C-alpha cells in the first residue's frame, strides 16, 4: 500500500490522512468545498484504485487466460489476484467461490436465473424482506411468473427493523431460499443475520445476503455469517463501476448451470455441445472487466490497510453524532434509527419542503445527497414514507461536514417551507 | 475546514430560487377543486412521487375555468400555476398548439435534464386531459 494508508495507526483512524487519498474531495462545487454524502449510491475512489487501473492500461494491458505472452500472463495473474483479495476480504474458503460480475444486481440475477431456474419448482417458496432493493425483488418476481414459485415478504416493524416474529411464520418447510439485504440502503439498519440464518437452516433453506450496503462499512466474514450466497458492488466500496461479485459456496456453484454462455466459460466445445470451465470462470463468460476487477482488488487492499474494524468504529461514532444532531431538529422527519444497529445512512425530510427542491438547494452548498425512493418502493409504501432526502456517509466524511449539512438544512427550511 | 455560505449569495446564484417561482409555489394560482368540470385528468410522476390533477370547464371549445390540485416541487407547482393562468379563457386548440418549449420559456429559468419531468408535468396532465389519451402527439420528441 502507499505511504498515506500506512500512516494510519493500526488501532486509530486518521480521517484527514484518508481524505488526502481522495483527490475529488479537493473539488469545489458552486464555489464551495464538495461535501459528498451520496455514498449509498456510489462512493468516491482513492487514487490507489485509480493508479492500479491506470497501471494495467499503461503497463500490462492484455486479455486474460488466452495469451501466452508476458503481458497476457501479467494481466491474468493480476485479475486472478483480485479474486483472491476479495476472497480473503470476506473470509471465503476458496477464491474459486468468488465470481466477478458487473454489480450486485447482476449477481442477484445470476443466482435467480441459474440456481433458481434449476432448483425451484411450482409451489416452492422464496422469502425476501420488504427492505430489499428492487434488485432482490424483481428477479424473483420474474421466476414466480415463469415457474409458479411463491414469493413472500418479511415485513418491517414501525421502528424500521425486520419483523422477526413474522419471519418465523413466513419461513416454512416449503421455503427454499431466504434473500435478505444485510443493511438497508434507505433506513441504514443492519439486519440480524444470525436469527434469520437459524430460521433458514432449520427448514433447510439457503441464505442469500445482499451485502451491497454492508460490505463497504463493516467487517464481513461469510463463514461466520453462515450465508450460502453473498453479493456486492465494487463501486459502493471505493472500487470502480462495472464490477461486483457473487460469493457462493463451492458445492452450490459447482452444481449450478452457467448463467451467460460463450467465450472463456467453456472447457471444450463441439458442434454437439460444450463442457464447462472450472470455477469461477464457468460464470464469467466473455472478456471480463479486467481493469475494473483489478481496481476492485485495489479497493479491497485499501480498505484492508485501514482495517474494516477501524472503518466501522469511525462510522459508528459519526452515526451517533449525526443522529443526535438530526434528532435535535423538530422540523425534520427522520425515518427509522429507532431500534437496532445502523450505518450512517439517514433518510429524512424537511417538513414542508419537497425533497427534490431541498436536494437542489443543498447542491448550492456543494452538498451531494440523494432524493427520491432509493430503489426500494415496497419499503417506502409499507412504512408510509414519501420520497425522502438521504444522506449516506462514509469513511471520509467528518463531523464538520455534518455541521454544514445541518446549517444548510436550516436554510432549506427558511426558503422553501410555505 | 468548511464555512456555511451566506444564503443571500445562494439566492443570487440560484435561478431556481427566483422570487416569481417561489411566489407561485407558496401561493399557487388556480389551485383547488373545480366542481362541475367536464374535463378532469390526473397523472403522477413516479420518479418523484408528484401527483397532479387538472380540471377544466369548457364551453364551445373555450376554457372558461381551469384549476389544478396536487403536491409537488417548486418547479412542478409553479409550472401548473403559470400554465393555468395562461390557458384560462383560451381555446382547447391553443392547448394543443402549446409546446414543451413554450412551457419552458414561460418558466423563465433554465431547466436541467434532471428537472425536466417536473417542469413538464402540468403540461402533460393538461394535454392528456384535452386529447383524452395518455400520450399526446409529439410527447416523446427530443426527450
XYZ file of C-alpha atoms in Angstrom:
561
model
C 0.000 0.000 0.000
C 1.008 3.582 -0.361
C 2.547 5.713 2.311
C -0.556 7.606 3.371
C -2.539 4.475 4.085
C 0.382 3.136 6.088
C 0.405 6.314 8.159
C -2.962 5.321 9.569
C -2.271 3.956 13.028
C -3.269 0.303 13.399
C -5.768 0.968 16.161
C -6.654 4.506 15.206
C -8.266 6.226 12.312
C -6.896 9.408 10.785
C -9.691 10.879 8.705
C -7.501 13.672 7.351
C -4.987 11.121 6.065
C -7.829 9.189 4.455
C -9.205 12.342 2.847
C -5.841 13.056 1.245
C -6.174 9.786 -0.677
C -9.304 11.080 -2.446
C -8.367 13.792 -4.943
C -12.037 14.552 -5.683
C -12.501 15.860 -2.139
C -10.448 18.882 -3.176
C -13.095 19.757 -5.712
C -15.277 22.818 -5.274
C -18.894 22.947 -6.449
C -20.637 26.303 -6.833
C -17.560 27.749 -5.182
C -17.893 25.675 -2.000
C -15.865 22.645 -0.934
C -17.577 19.418 -2.015
C -19.405 17.564 0.755
C -20.180 14.158 -0.680
C -22.959 12.349 1.194
C -24.365 10.115 -1.536
C -22.215 7.106 -0.737
C -25.068 4.608 -0.683
C -25.475 5.379 -4.403
C -21.780 5.233 -5.228
C -18.604 6.066 -3.336
C -15.566 8.020 -4.422
C -12.319 6.294 -5.436
C -8.974 6.737 -3.723
C -6.012 7.372 -6.002
C -4.710 3.896 -5.122
C -7.648 2.424 -7.071
C -7.262 4.832 -9.965
C -3.498 4.174 -10.068
C -3.992 0.392 -10.154
C -6.284 0.710 -13.153
C -4.027 3.175 -14.952
C -1.103 0.862 -14.347
C -2.948 -2.008 -16.051
C -3.765 0.200 -19.035
C -0.287 1.670 -19.373
C 1.947 -1.237 -18.342
C 0.389 -4.646 -18.992
C -2.885 -4.225 -20.896
C -3.796 -7.585 -22.473
C -6.600 -10.092 -22.479
C -6.551 -12.769 -19.800
C -6.346 -16.562 -19.873
C -5.580 -16.944 -23.568
C -2.373 -15.163 -24.353
C 0.983 -16.885 -23.854
C 2.897 -13.601 -23.985
C 4.219 -11.667 -20.976
C 1.501 -9.029 -20.873
C -1.225 -11.661 -21.063
C 0.410 -13.555 -18.207
C 0.686 -10.433 -16.048
C -2.915 -9.418 -16.703
C -4.144 -12.940 -15.909
C -2.242 -13.034 -12.626
C -3.486 -9.559 -11.614
C -7.089 -10.398 -12.438
C -6.977 -13.724 -10.587
C -5.253 -11.997 -7.663
C -8.192 -9.606 -7.444
C -10.470 -12.623 -6.889
C -8.095 -13.839 -4.173
C -8.090 -10.436 -2.482
C -11.884 -10.385 -2.371
C -11.916 -13.980 -1.052
C -9.564 -13.025 1.804
C -11.545 -9.848 2.477
C -14.744 -11.803 3.162
C -13.013 -14.937 4.510
C -14.249 -17.273 1.770
C -12.763 -20.775 1.965
C -11.551 -20.628 -1.622
C -11.026 -17.832 -4.143
C -12.881 -20.022 -6.636
C -16.031 -19.152 -4.717
C -15.717 -15.551 -5.962
C -17.390 -14.815 -9.310
C -16.836 -11.368 -10.781
C -19.941 -9.826 -12.318
C -20.948 -6.272 -13.221
C -22.597 -5.424 -9.913
C -24.769 -6.787 -7.098
C -27.812 -6.615 -9.361
C -26.189 -8.938 -11.879
C -25.086 -11.283 -9.081
C -28.686 -11.499 -7.818
C -29.918 -12.175 -11.335
C -27.264 -14.877 -11.676
C -28.494 -16.645 -8.536
C -32.145 -16.377 -9.560
C -31.632 -17.435 -13.173
C -29.020 -20.127 -12.575
C -29.708 -21.618 -9.131
C -33.377 -20.629 -9.064
C -34.269 -21.824 -12.517
C -32.524 -25.189 -11.947
C -33.753 -25.874 -8.422
C -37.145 -24.282 -7.882
C -40.453 -25.911 -8.730
C -44.026 -24.587 -8.643
C -45.119 -24.081 -5.057
C -41.594 -23.660 -3.687
C -41.158 -20.504 -1.642
C -38.608 -17.735 -1.812
C -38.764 -15.381 1.160
C -37.258 -11.899 0.953
C -37.772 -8.828 3.122
C -39.715 -5.675 2.419
C -36.443 -3.831 2.930
C -34.922 -5.284 -0.238
C -33.561 -3.157 -3.028
C -35.556 -3.706 -6.217
C -32.712 -5.916 -7.458
C -33.549 -8.603 -4.861
C -37.260 -8.443 -5.673
C -37.728 -8.211 -9.423
C -35.615 -11.277 -10.439
C -37.691 -13.419 -8.043
C -40.920 -11.946 -9.402
C -39.772 -12.966 -12.884
C -39.160 -16.512 -11.622
C -42.506 -16.523 -9.833
C -44.254 -15.707 -13.105
C -42.188 -18.241 -15.028
C -42.133 -21.179 -12.583
C -45.084 -20.615 -10.290
C -42.964 -20.248 -7.155
C -44.341 -18.304 -4.212
C -42.613 -15.044 -3.253
C -43.156 -13.875 0.311
C -42.060 -10.683 2.069
C -40.919 -10.332 5.667
C -42.470 -7.073 6.879
C -40.752 -4.251 8.708
C -41.799 -3.014 12.153
C -42.832 0.623 12.674
C -39.401 1.052 14.324
C -37.828 0.262 10.955
C -36.421 -3.141 11.893
C -37.074 -6.552 10.430
C -40.198 -8.192 11.902
C -38.630 -11.388 13.239
C -41.880 -12.783 14.579
C -43.442 -12.527 11.159
C -40.296 -14.035 9.636
C -40.741 -17.072 11.880
C -44.225 -17.576 10.443
C -43.244 -16.867 6.839
C -40.206 -19.162 6.618
C -41.670 -22.656 6.298
C -40.637 -26.133 5.198
C -41.578 -25.098 1.646
C -39.033 -22.256 1.743
C -36.016 -22.980 -0.455
C -34.189 -19.660 -0.200
C -34.255 -16.619 2.058
C -32.918 -13.432 0.476
C -32.026 -10.654 2.868
C -30.474 -7.251 2.493
C -27.607 -7.195 5.027
C -28.039 -3.450 5.608
C -30.821 -1.252 4.255
C -29.939 1.456 1.750
C -32.932 3.508 2.961
C -33.018 3.085 6.741
C -29.375 2.199 7.315
C -30.450 -0.598 9.659
C -28.164 -3.636 9.872
C -30.312 -6.753 9.803
C -29.988 -9.610 12.329
C -28.458 -12.214 10.039
C -27.924 -14.734 12.817
C -31.628 -15.022 13.648
C -32.678 -15.287 10.011
C -29.927 -17.812 9.274
C -31.165 -20.001 12.138
C -34.697 -19.903 10.727
C -33.480 -20.698 7.213
C -31.217 -23.551 8.318
C -33.972 -25.084 10.409
C -36.076 -25.613 7.284
C -33.135 -26.407 5.016
C -33.393 -23.175 3.007
C -30.421 -21.347 1.525
C -29.498 -17.883 2.805
C -28.597 -15.171 0.311
C -27.247 -11.875 1.642
C -27.278 -8.663 -0.366
C -24.152 -7.024 1.002
C -24.040 -4.038 -1.360
C -24.523 -1.615 1.544
C -22.891 -3.609 4.340
C -19.508 -4.652 2.966
C -18.262 -1.064 2.446
C -18.796 -0.299 6.134
C -18.338 -3.360 8.334
C -16.179 -6.463 8.563
C -17.752 -9.307 6.570
C -16.935 -12.960 7.201
C -19.114 -15.166 5.014
C -18.257 -18.283 7.004
C -19.197 -16.644 10.301
C -22.350 -15.190 8.739
C -23.189 -18.684 7.510
C -24.639 -17.462 4.233
C -24.743 -19.527 1.048
C -24.579 -16.555 -1.310
C -23.291 -13.014 -0.757
C -23.388 -10.278 -3.390
C -21.778 -6.837 -3.583
C -20.934 -3.974 -5.958
C -17.403 -2.641 -6.328
C -18.415 0.975 -6.817
C -20.080 1.173 -3.410
C -16.825 0.105 -1.695
C -14.321 2.532 -3.252
C -13.874 0.439 -6.408
C -14.844 1.257 -9.985
C -18.269 0.827 -11.585
C -18.864 -2.170 -13.838
C -17.525 -4.721 -11.359
C -19.094 -6.576 -8.467
C -19.004 -10.099 -7.159
C -21.012 -13.119 -6.194
C -19.762 -15.325 -3.388
C -21.308 -18.790 -3.446
C -20.451 -21.924 -1.520
C -18.339 -24.059 -3.825
C -20.659 -27.069 -3.704
C -23.538 -24.865 -4.856
C -21.609 -23.097 -7.612
C -20.335 -26.421 -8.935
C -23.858 -27.772 -9.340
C -25.301 -24.602 -10.842
C -25.658 -24.278 -14.616
C -23.903 -21.344 -16.312
C -25.732 -18.006 -16.444
C -24.287 -16.352 -19.548
C -22.570 -18.620 -22.045
C -19.948 -18.267 -24.753
C -16.258 -17.485 -24.600
C -13.943 -18.328 -21.701
C -16.612 -20.156 -19.703
C -16.189 -23.454 -21.550
C -13.722 -26.295 -21.278
C -14.496 -27.820 -24.677
C -16.976 -27.042 -27.400
C -18.041 -29.317 -30.233
C -20.889 -28.910 -32.649
C -22.826 -31.221 -30.318
C -22.362 -29.224 -27.111
C -19.932 -27.937 -24.532
C -18.458 -28.706 -21.140
C -17.933 -26.002 -18.572
C -14.741 -24.383 -17.421
C -13.687 -24.616 -13.755
C -14.872 -22.130 -11.134
C -15.191 -19.213 -11.173
C -14.679 -18.914 -14.946
C -17.767 -21.023 -15.638
C -19.745 -17.930 -14.647
C -17.533 -15.307 -16.296
C -18.435 -15.545 -19.971
C -16.719 -13.300 -22.491
C -13.844 -10.926 -21.885
C -14.120 -9.704 -18.316
C -13.956 -6.161 -16.990
C -10.239 -6.687 -16.366
C -9.230 -3.168 -15.355
C -12.298 -2.887 -13.137
C -11.548 -6.231 -11.495
C -8.005 -5.068 -10.764
C -9.476 -1.801 -9.447
C -11.769 -3.747 -7.106
C -8.752 -5.657 -5.840
C -7.038 -2.342 -5.103
C -10.135 -1.057 -3.279
C -10.121 -4.166 -1.095
C -6.396 -3.639 -0.423
C -7.103 -0.052 0.564
C -9.931 -0.936 2.954
C -7.881 -3.797 4.421
C -4.920 -1.496 5.044
C -7.136 0.772 7.137
C -8.914 -2.164 8.727
C -12.657 -2.694 8.476
C -12.914 -2.677 12.269
C -11.482 0.859 12.243
C -13.804 1.923 9.430
C -16.792 0.549 11.328
C -15.751 2.205 14.580
C -15.209 5.600 12.975
C -18.505 5.499 11.113
C -20.325 4.322 14.232
C -19.179 7.450 16.055
C -20.146 9.585 13.081
C -23.560 7.890 13.003
C -24.203 8.586 16.697
C -23.121 12.191 16.284
C -25.264 12.799 13.201
C -28.273 11.057 14.709
C -28.138 13.259 17.778
C -27.883 16.397 15.645
C -30.769 15.371 13.369
C -32.930 14.416 16.349
C -32.428 17.936 17.685
C -34.302 19.382 14.704
C -38.038 19.166 15.406
C -38.790 20.356 11.855
C -37.127 17.314 10.396
C -38.713 13.882 9.956
C -36.178 11.075 10.256
C -37.158 7.557 9.192
C -36.011 4.565 11.231
C -32.995 4.755 13.590
C -35.325 3.903 16.474
C -34.082 0.413 17.323
C -31.223 -1.832 16.242
C -27.786 -1.216 14.804
C -27.315 1.275 11.974
C -24.965 2.513 9.308
C -24.543 6.276 8.912
C -27.389 6.316 6.370
C -30.210 8.748 7.092
C -33.488 9.146 5.216
C -35.372 12.249 6.216
C -37.492 15.156 5.092
C -37.574 18.802 5.979
C -41.249 19.178 6.799
C -42.983 21.108 4.057
C -40.105 21.018 1.569
C -40.134 18.720 -1.447
C -37.009 16.518 -1.346
C -36.057 17.409 -4.940
C -36.123 21.110 -4.116
C -34.209 20.518 -0.919
C -31.578 18.439 -2.736
C -31.349 21.151 -5.372
C -30.715 23.779 -2.731
C -28.254 21.590 -0.812
C -26.316 21.248 -4.050
C -25.872 25.018 -3.974
C -23.983 24.424 -0.717
C -21.982 21.746 -2.574
C -23.680 19.059 -0.503
C -24.435 15.949 -2.554
C -27.374 13.942 -1.181
C -29.917 11.713 -2.861
C -33.633 12.445 -3.180
C -36.303 10.006 -4.265
C -37.448 6.490 -3.482
C -33.966 4.887 -3.397
C -34.998 1.832 -5.468
C -36.958 0.451 -2.521
C -40.558 1.360 -3.296
C -42.164 -1.577 -1.413
C -40.412 -0.455 1.791
C -41.407 3.179 1.344
C -45.026 2.198 0.692
C -45.020 -0.180 3.679
C -43.765 2.489 6.076
C -45.994 5.175 4.576
C -42.928 7.163 3.570
C -42.968 9.835 0.925
C -39.891 10.304 -1.148
C -37.056 11.409 1.054
C -33.686 13.018 1.187
C -30.918 10.575 2.008
C -27.545 11.445 3.430
C -25.241 8.427 3.386
C -21.833 8.928 4.975
C -18.565 7.109 4.555
C -15.073 6.926 5.995
C -14.010 10.299 4.534
C -16.949 12.307 5.948
C -16.438 14.424 9.053
C -18.387 15.975 11.898
C -17.607 19.391 10.427
C -19.389 18.332 7.224
C -22.381 17.175 9.258
C -22.500 20.662 10.793
C -22.510 22.263 7.334
C -25.355 19.928 6.347
C -27.360 20.978 9.399
C -26.786 24.654 8.665
C -27.807 24.180 5.050
C -30.957 22.318 6.080
C -31.892 25.324 8.203
C -31.612 27.465 5.073
C -33.717 24.984 3.108
C -36.356 25.314 5.741
C -36.286 29.116 5.748
C -36.542 29.332 1.980
C -38.833 26.520 0.992
C -41.306 25.923 3.761
C -44.610 27.521 2.963
C -12.473 23.375 7.083
C -15.788 24.458 5.637
C -17.896 27.513 6.227
C -21.629 27.803 5.872
C -22.179 30.013 2.831
C -24.272 33.120 3.014
C -27.812 32.222 1.917
C -28.212 35.509 0.099
C -25.350 34.585 -2.170
C -27.206 31.416 -2.949
C -30.338 33.327 -3.814
C -28.297 35.389 -6.225
C -26.639 32.489 -7.991
C -29.517 30.019 -7.954
C -32.117 30.738 -10.595
C -34.352 28.086 -9.008
C -34.861 30.444 -6.149
C -36.196 33.242 -8.286
C -38.880 35.122 -6.440
C -41.505 34.590 -9.103
C -41.384 30.814 -8.947
C -41.258 30.766 -5.173
C -44.277 33.009 -5.099
C -46.198 30.715 -7.440
C -45.167 27.786 -5.247
C -46.174 29.340 -1.978
C -49.325 30.974 -3.337
C -50.355 28.953 -6.391
C -52.933 30.463 -8.752
C -55.980 28.434 -9.786
C -55.395 25.860 -7.080
C -58.213 23.723 -5.709
C -61.193 21.664 -6.777
C -63.418 22.705 -9.679
C -66.968 21.406 -9.236
C -68.839 20.830 -12.479
C -65.674 20.362 -14.553
C -66.184 18.491 -17.830
C -62.522 17.546 -18.364
C -60.649 16.036 -15.432
C -57.329 14.286 -15.709
C -54.820 13.125 -13.122
C -51.308 11.771 -13.503
C -48.211 11.297 -11.434
C -44.504 11.371 -11.884
C -43.357 8.052 -10.426
C -39.734 9.095 -10.132
C -40.531 11.797 -7.592
C -43.972 10.776 -6.344
C -45.617 14.001 -7.507
C -49.301 13.792 -8.332
C -51.336 16.367 -10.268
C -54.953 16.752 -11.295
C -56.227 19.270 -13.838
C -59.909 20.172 -14.085
C -61.434 22.272 -16.893
C -64.824 23.779 -17.512
C -65.263 24.265 -21.236
C -67.915 25.699 -23.493
C -67.799 25.745 -27.307
C -64.149 24.735 -27.258
C -63.184 27.546 -24.889
C -61.692 27.072 -21.434
C -63.977 29.007 -19.108
C -62.239 27.902 -15.953
C -59.287 25.736 -15.077
C -57.890 24.569 -11.744
C -55.246 22.182 -10.544
C -54.630 20.157 -7.414
C -51.745 18.088 -6.222
C -48.475 18.071 -4.435
C -45.037 18.528 -5.827
C -41.860 20.503 -6.002
C -41.443 24.204 -6.695
C -40.947 23.649 -10.387
C -43.958 21.405 -10.984
C -46.258 23.533 -8.827
C -45.108 26.841 -10.295
C -45.459 25.426 -13.809
C -49.052 24.411 -13.089
C -49.816 27.818 -11.617
C -48.339 29.604 -14.643
C -49.891 27.232 -17.191
C -53.402 27.528 -15.757
C -53.069 31.337 -15.793
C -52.077 31.201 -19.442
C -54.828 28.833 -20.535
C -57.803 30.352 -18.767
C -60.069 31.822 -21.454
C -58.093 30.201 -24.287
C -59.363 27.580 -26.719
C -58.689 23.852 -26.465
C -56.881 24.243 -29.790
C -54.467 26.607 -28.043
C -53.673 23.857 -25.522
C -52.856 21.514 -28.384
C -50.592 24.092 -30.022
C -48.789 24.936 -26.805
C -45.434 23.135 -26.911
C -42.948 21.938 -24.353
C -40.653 24.756 -25.387
C -43.467 27.233 -24.753
C -43.832 25.819 -21.253
C -40.115 26.013 -20.519
C -39.941 29.531 -21.898
C -42.751 30.636 -19.607
C -40.951 29.245 -16.581
C -38.184 31.678 -17.360
C -35.345 29.697 -15.826
C -33.014 27.145 -17.343
C -34.294 23.650 -16.572
C -31.684 20.910 -16.425
C -32.373 17.358 -17.602
C -32.841 16.195 -14.021
C -35.824 18.500 -13.519
C -37.399 18.404 -16.993
C -40.150 15.999 -15.914
C -41.028 18.348 -13.038
C -41.297 21.286 -15.430
C -43.473 19.409 -17.905
C -45.803 17.507 -15.559
C -48.545 20.169 -15.651
C -48.451 20.357 -19.437
C -48.528 16.573 -19.706
C -51.588 16.323 -17.457
C -53.385 19.156 -19.251
C -52.643 17.865 -22.756
C -53.536 14.288 -21.839
C -56.857 15.557 -20.473
C -57.615 17.650 -23.528
C -56.633 14.934 -26.003
C -58.373 12.342 -23.840
C -55.411 9.981 -24.064
C -52.322 9.145 -22.029
C -49.856 10.418 -24.628
C -50.298 13.350 -26.946
C -48.776 13.595 -30.430
C -45.118 14.524 -30.197
C -44.805 13.894 -26.462
C -41.764 11.683 -26.726
C -39.911 14.011 -29.084
C -36.400 15.022 -28.039
C -36.557 13.605 -24.546
